[in-house]
Coordinates of N, CA and C in Angstrom, one line a residue:
X168 N 95.2 57.0 16.6 CA 95.0 56.2 17.8 C 94.0 55.1 17.6
X169 N 94.4 54.0 18.1 CA 93.5 52.8 17.9 C 93.0 52.4 19.2
X170 N 91.8 52.0 19.2 CA 91.1 51.5 20.4 C 91.4 50.0 20.6
X171 N 91.7 49.5 21.7 CA 91.9 48.1 21.9 C 90.6 47.3 21.7
X172 N 90.7 46.3 21.0 CA 89.6 45.4 20.7 C 89.8 44.1 21.4
X173 N 88.9 43.6 22.1 CA 89.0 42.3 22.8 C 88.1 41.3 22.2
X174 N 88.6 40.2 21.8 CA 87.8 39.2 21.3 C 87.8 38.0 22.2
X175 N 86.8 37.9 23.0 CA 86.7 36.9 24.0 C 85.7 35.8 23.5
X176 N 86.2 34.6 23.5 CA 85.3 33.5 23.1 C 84.7 32.9 24.3
X177 N 83.4 32.9 24.3 CA 82.7 32.3 25.5 C 81.2 32.3 25.2
X178 N 80.5 31.6 26.0 CA 79.1 31.6 25.9 C 78.5 32.7 26.7
X179 N 77.5 33.3 26.1 CA 76.8 34.3 26.8 C 75.5 33.8 27.3
X180 N 75.2 34.1 28.5 CA 74.0 33.7 29.2 C 72.9 34.7 28.9
X181 N 71.8 34.2 28.4 CA 70.6 35.0 28.2 C 69.6 34.6 29.2
X182 N 69.0 35.6 29.8 CA 67.9 35.4 30.7 C 66.6 35.5 30.0
X183 N 65.7 34.7 30.3 CA 64.3 34.9 29.7 C 63.7 36.1 30.3
X184 N 63.0 36.8 29.4 CA 62.3 38.0 29.9 C 61.2 37.6 30.8
X185 N 61.1 38.4 31.9 CA 60.0 38.1 32.9 C 58.7 38.2 32.2
X186 N 57.8 37.3 32.6 CA 56.4 37.3 32.0 C 55.7 38.5 32.7
X187 N 55.0 39.2 31.8 CA 54.2 40.3 32.4 C 53.1 39.8 33.3
X188 N 52.8 40.5 34.3 CA 51.8 40.2 35.2 C 50.5 40.8 34.7
X189 N 49.5 39.9 34.4 CA 48.3 40.3 33.9 C 47.2 40.1 34.9
X190 N 46.4 41.1 35.1 CA 45.3 40.9 36.0 C 44.1 40.3 35.3
X191 N 43.4 39.4 36.0 CA 42.2 38.8 35.4 C 41.1 39.8 35.5
X192 N 40.3 39.9 34.5 CA 39.2 40.8 34.5 C 38.0 40.0 35.1
X193 N 37.4 40.6 36.0 CA 36.3 40.0 36.6 C 35.0 40.8 36.3
X194 N 34.5 40.5 35.1 CA 33.4 41.2 34.6 C 32.1 40.7 35.3
X195 N 31.2 41.6 35.4 CA 29.9 41.3 36.0 C 29.2 40.4 35.0
X196 N 28.3 39.5 35.4 CA 27.6 38.8 34.4 C 26.6 39.7 33.6
X197 N 26.5 39.3 32.3 CA 25.6 40.2 31.5 C 24.2 40.1 31.9
X198 N 23.5 41.2 31.7 CA 22.1 41.2 32.0 C 21.2 40.5 31.0
X199 N 21.8 40.2 29.8 CA 21.1 39.5 28.8 C 21.1 38.0 28.9
X200 N 22.1 37.5 29.6 CA 22.3 36.0 29.8 C 22.4 35.4 28.4
X201 N 21.8 34.2 28.2 CA 21.9 33.5 27.0 C 20.7 33.7 26.1
X202 N 20.0 34.8 26.3 CA 18.7 35.0 25.6 C 18.9 35.0 24.1
X203 N 19.9 35.6 23.6 CA 20.0 35.7 22.1 C 20.6 34.5 21.5
X204 N 21.3 33.6 22.3 CA 21.9 32.4 21.7 C 20.9 31.4 21.2
X205 N 19.7 31.4 21.8 CA 18.7 30.4 21.4 C 18.1 30.7 20.0
X206 N 18.3 31.9 19.5 CA 17.8 32.3 18.2 C 18.7 32.0 17.0
X207 N 19.9 31.7 17.2 CA 20.9 31.5 16.1 C 20.5 30.3 15.2
X208 N 20.2 29.2 15.8 CA 19.9 28.0 15.0 C 18.6 28.1 14.3
X209 N 17.6 28.7 14.8 CA 16.3 28.9 14.1 C 16.4 29.9 13.0
X210 N 17.3 30.9 13.1 CA 17.4 31.9 12.0 C 18.1 31.3 10.8
X211 N 19.0 30.3 11.0 CA 19.7 29.8 9.9 C 18.9 28.8 9.0
X212 N 17.9 28.3 9.6 CA 17.1 27.3 8.9 C 16.1 28.1 7.9
X213 N 16.1 27.6 6.7 CA 15.2 28.3 5.7 C 13.9 27.5 5.6
X214 N 12.9 28.3 5.7 CA 11.5 27.7 5.7 C 11.2 27.3 4.2
X215 N 10.5 26.2 4.1 CA 10.1 25.7 2.8 C 9.2 26.7 2.0
X216 N 8.4 27.4 2.8 CA 7.5 28.4 2.1 C 8.3 29.5 1.6
X217 N 9.4 29.9 2.3 CA 10.2 31.0 1.8 C 10.9 30.6 0.5
X218 N 11.4 29.3 0.5 CA 12.1 28.8 -0.7 C 11.1 28.8 -1.9
X219 N 9.9 28.4 -1.7 CA 8.9 28.4 -2.8 C 8.6 29.8 -3.3
X220 N 8.5 30.7 -2.3 CA 8.3 32.1 -2.7 C 9.5 32.6 -3.6
X221 N 10.7 32.3 -3.2 CA 11.9 32.8 -3.9 C 11.8 32.2 -5.3
X222 N 11.6 30.9 -5.5 CA 11.5 30.3 -6.8 C 10.4 30.9 -7.6
X223 N 9.3 31.1 -7.0 CA 8.1 31.8 -7.7 C 8.5 33.1 -8.2
X224 N 9.2 33.9 -7.4 CA 9.6 35.3 -7.8 C 10.6 35.3 -8.9
X225 N 11.5 34.3 -8.8 CA 12.5 34.2 -9.9 C 11.9 33.9 -11.2
X226 N 10.9 33.0 -11.2 CA 10.1 32.7 -12.4 C 9.4 33.9 -12.9
X227 N 8.8 34.7 -12.0 CA 8.2 36.0 -12.4 C 9.1 36.9 -13.1
X228 N 10.3 37.1 -12.6 CA 11.3 37.9 -13.2 C 11.7 37.4 -14.6
X229 N 11.9 36.1 -14.7 CA 12.2 35.5 -16.0 C 11.1 35.8 -17.0
X230 N 9.8 35.7 -16.6 CA 8.8 36.1 -17.5 C 8.8 37.6 -17.8
X231 N 9.2 38.4 -16.9 CA 9.4 39.8 -17.2 C 10.4 40.0 -18.3
X232 N 11.5 39.2 -18.3 CA 12.5 39.3 -19.4 C 11.8 39.0 -20.7
X233 N 11.0 37.9 -20.7 CA 10.3 37.5 -22.0 C 9.3 38.6 -22.4
X234 N 8.6 39.2 -21.5 CA 7.6 40.2 -21.8 C 8.3 41.5 -22.3
X235 N 9.5 41.8 -21.8 CA 10.2 43.0 -22.2 C 11.0 42.8 -23.5
X236 N 11.0 41.6 -24.0 CA 11.9 41.3 -25.2 C 11.7 42.2 -26.4
X237 N 10.4 42.5 -26.8 CA 10.3 43.3 -28.0 C 10.7 44.8 -27.8
X238 N 10.8 45.2 -26.6 CA 11.2 46.6 -26.3 C 12.6 46.7 -25.6
X239 N 13.6 47.0 -26.4 CA 15.0 47.0 -25.8 C 15.2 48.0 -24.7
X240 N 14.6 49.1 -24.8 CA 14.7 50.1 -23.7 C 14.1 49.6 -22.4
X241 N 13.0 48.9 -22.5 CA 12.4 48.3 -21.3 C 13.3 47.2 -20.7
X242 N 13.9 46.4 -21.6 CA 14.8 45.4 -21.2 C 16.0 45.9 -20.5
X243 N 16.6 47.0 -21.0 CA 17.8 47.6 -20.4 C 17.4 48.2 -19.0
X244 N 16.2 48.8 -18.9 CA 15.8 49.3 -17.6 C 15.6 48.2 -16.6
X245 N 15.0 47.1 -17.1 CA 14.8 45.9 -16.2 C 16.1 45.4 -15.7
X246 N 17.1 45.2 -16.6 CA 18.4 44.7 -16.2 C 19.1 45.7 -15.2
X247 N 19.0 47.0 -15.4 CA 19.5 48.0 -14.5 C 18.9 47.9 -13.1
X248 N 17.6 47.7 -13.1 CA 16.9 47.6 -11.8 C 17.3 46.3 -11.1
X249 N 17.4 45.2 -11.8 CA 17.8 44.0 -11.1 C 19.2 44.1 -10.6
X250 N 20.1 44.8 -11.3 CA 21.5 44.9 -10.8 C 21.5 45.9 -9.6
X251 N 20.7 46.9 -9.6 CA 20.7 47.8 -8.5 C 20.1 47.2 -7.2
X252 N 19.2 46.3 -7.4 CA 18.6 45.5 -6.3 C 19.6 44.5 -5.7
X253 N 20.7 44.2 -6.5 CA 21.6 43.2 -6.0 C 21.2 41.8 -6.3
X254 N 20.3 41.6 -7.3 CA 19.8 40.3 -7.6 C 20.4 39.7 -8.9
X255 N 21.3 40.4 -9.5 CA 21.8 40.0 -10.8 C 22.5 38.6 -10.9
X256 N 23.0 38.2 -9.7 CA 23.6 36.9 -9.7 C 22.6 35.8 -9.9
X257 N 21.4 36.0 -9.7 CA 20.3 35.0 -9.9 C 20.0 34.9 -11.4
X258 N 20.3 35.9 -12.2 CA 19.8 36.0 -13.5 C 21.0 36.3 -14.5
X259 N 22.2 35.8 -14.2 CA 23.3 36.1 -15.0 C 23.2 35.6 -16.5
X260 N 22.6 34.4 -16.6 CA 22.4 33.9 -18.0 C 21.5 34.7 -18.8
X261 N 20.3 35.0 -18.2 CA 19.3 35.8 -18.9 C 19.8 37.2 -19.2
X262 N 20.5 37.8 -18.3 CA 21.1 39.2 -18.5 C 22.1 39.2 -19.7
X263 N 23.0 38.2 -19.7 CA 24.0 38.2 -20.7 C 23.4 37.9 -22.1
X264 N 22.4 37.0 -22.1 CA 21.7 36.7 -23.3 C 21.0 37.9 -23.9
X265 N 20.3 38.6 -23.1 CA 19.5 39.8 -23.5 C 20.5 40.9 -24.0
X266 N 21.6 41.1 -23.3 CA 22.6 42.1 -23.7 C 23.2 41.8 -25.0
X267 N 23.4 40.5 -25.3 CA 24.0 40.0 -26.6 C 23.0 40.4 -27.7
X268 N 21.7 40.2 -27.4 CA 20.7 40.5 -28.4 C 20.6 42.0 -28.7
X269 N 20.6 42.8 -27.6 CA 20.5 44.2 -27.7 C 21.7 44.8 -28.3
X270 N 22.9 44.2 -28.2 CA 24.1 44.8 -28.7 C 24.0 44.9 -30.3
X271 N 23.2 44.0 -30.9 CA 23.1 44.0 -32.3 C 22.1 45.0 -32.9
X272 N 21.3 45.7 -32.0 CA 20.3 46.6 -32.4 C 20.9 48.0 -32.7
X273 N 20.3 48.6 -33.7 CA 20.7 50.0 -34.0 C 20.3 51.0 -32.9
X274 N 21.1 51.9 -32.5 CA 20.8 52.8 -31.4 C 20.1 54.1 -31.9
X275 N 19.8 54.3 -33.1 CA 19.2 55.5 -33.7 C 17.9 55.9 -33.0
X276 N 17.1 55.0 -32.7 CA 15.8 55.3 -32.2 C 15.7 55.6 -30.7
X277 N 16.8 55.5 -30.0 CA 16.8 55.6 -28.5 C 17.2 57.0 -28.1
X278 N 16.8 57.4 -26.9 CA 17.2 58.7 -26.3 C 18.5 58.5 -25.6
X279 N 19.1 59.6 -25.2 CA 20.4 59.6 -24.6 C 20.5 58.8 -23.3
X280 N 19.4 58.8 -22.5 CA 19.4 58.0 -21.3 C 19.6 56.5 -21.5
X281 N 18.8 56.0 -22.5 CA 18.9 54.6 -22.8 C 20.2 54.2 -23.5
X282 N 20.8 55.1 -24.3 CA 22.1 54.8 -24.9 C 23.2 54.8 -23.8
X283 N 23.1 55.7 -22.9 CA 24.2 55.7 -21.8 C 24.0 54.4 -21.0
X284 N 22.8 54.0 -20.7 CA 22.5 52.8 -20.0 C 23.0 51.6 -20.7
X285 N 22.8 51.6 -22.0 CA 23.3 50.5 -22.9 C 24.8 50.4 -22.8
X286 N 25.5 51.6 -23.0 CA 27.0 51.6 -22.8 C 27.4 51.0 -21.5
X287 N 26.8 51.5 -20.4 CA 27.3 51.1 -19.1 C 27.1 49.6 -18.9
X288 N 25.9 49.1 -19.2 CA 25.6 47.7 -19.0 C 26.5 46.8 -19.8
X289 N 26.8 47.2 -21.1 CA 27.6 46.3 -21.9 C 29.1 46.4 -21.4
X290 N 29.5 47.6 -21.0 CA 30.9 47.7 -20.5 C 31.1 46.9 -19.2
X291 N 30.0 46.9 -18.4 CA 30.1 46.2 -17.1 C 30.3 44.8 -17.2
X292 N 29.7 44.2 -18.2 CA 29.9 42.7 -18.4 C 31.1 42.4 -19.3
X293 N 31.8 43.4 -19.7 CA 33.1 43.1 -20.4 C 33.1 43.4 -21.9
X294 N 32.1 43.9 -22.5 CA 32.1 44.2 -23.9 C 32.9 45.5 -24.1
X295 N 33.8 45.5 -25.0 CA 34.5 46.8 -25.3 C 33.8 47.5 -26.4
X296 N 33.0 48.5 -25.9 CA 32.2 49.3 -26.8 C 32.9 50.7 -26.8
X297 N 33.2 51.1 -28.0 CA 33.9 52.4 -28.1 C 32.8 53.5 -28.1
X298 N 33.2 54.6 -27.6 CA 32.2 55.7 -27.6 C 31.9 56.3 -29.0
X299 N 32.7 55.9 -29.9 CA 32.5 56.3 -31.3 C 31.5 55.5 -32.0
X300 N 30.9 54.5 -31.4 CA 29.9 53.7 -32.0 C 28.7 54.5 -32.3
X301 N 28.3 55.4 -31.4 CA 27.1 56.2 -31.5 C 27.5 57.6 -31.0
X302 N 27.1 58.6 -31.7 CA 27.3 60.0 -31.3 C 26.1 60.4 -30.5
X303 N 26.3 60.8 -29.3 CA 25.1 61.2 -28.4 C 24.7 62.6 -28.7

């Protein structure tokens, strides 16, 4: 049995879907008003004194790198602290320079904590250090 198929050529009329009716929300005015809007421009401006303090503190941290230079374990702990504070982006050059210097040092004199910190810091910045380099 075959069903009759009709092929009628003609244009089909499509009606636009009716637009949904949306109610307007009539919220009560806020009790805060524009109170907090006046603080936005003042908060974005950086005070000159704050900029000077930041520069001074950056210089202090750089001198801490110089002071910690003879002691690799102290340098590694300083780098770890700076990274944990989220300030490493200020001292990328100093950190990579110190890690390059420390990479050349023998690990025999350090304890396991410092060696594991050494591995983590070097691997974080992209050095491929194998775990066979030093037996913990």
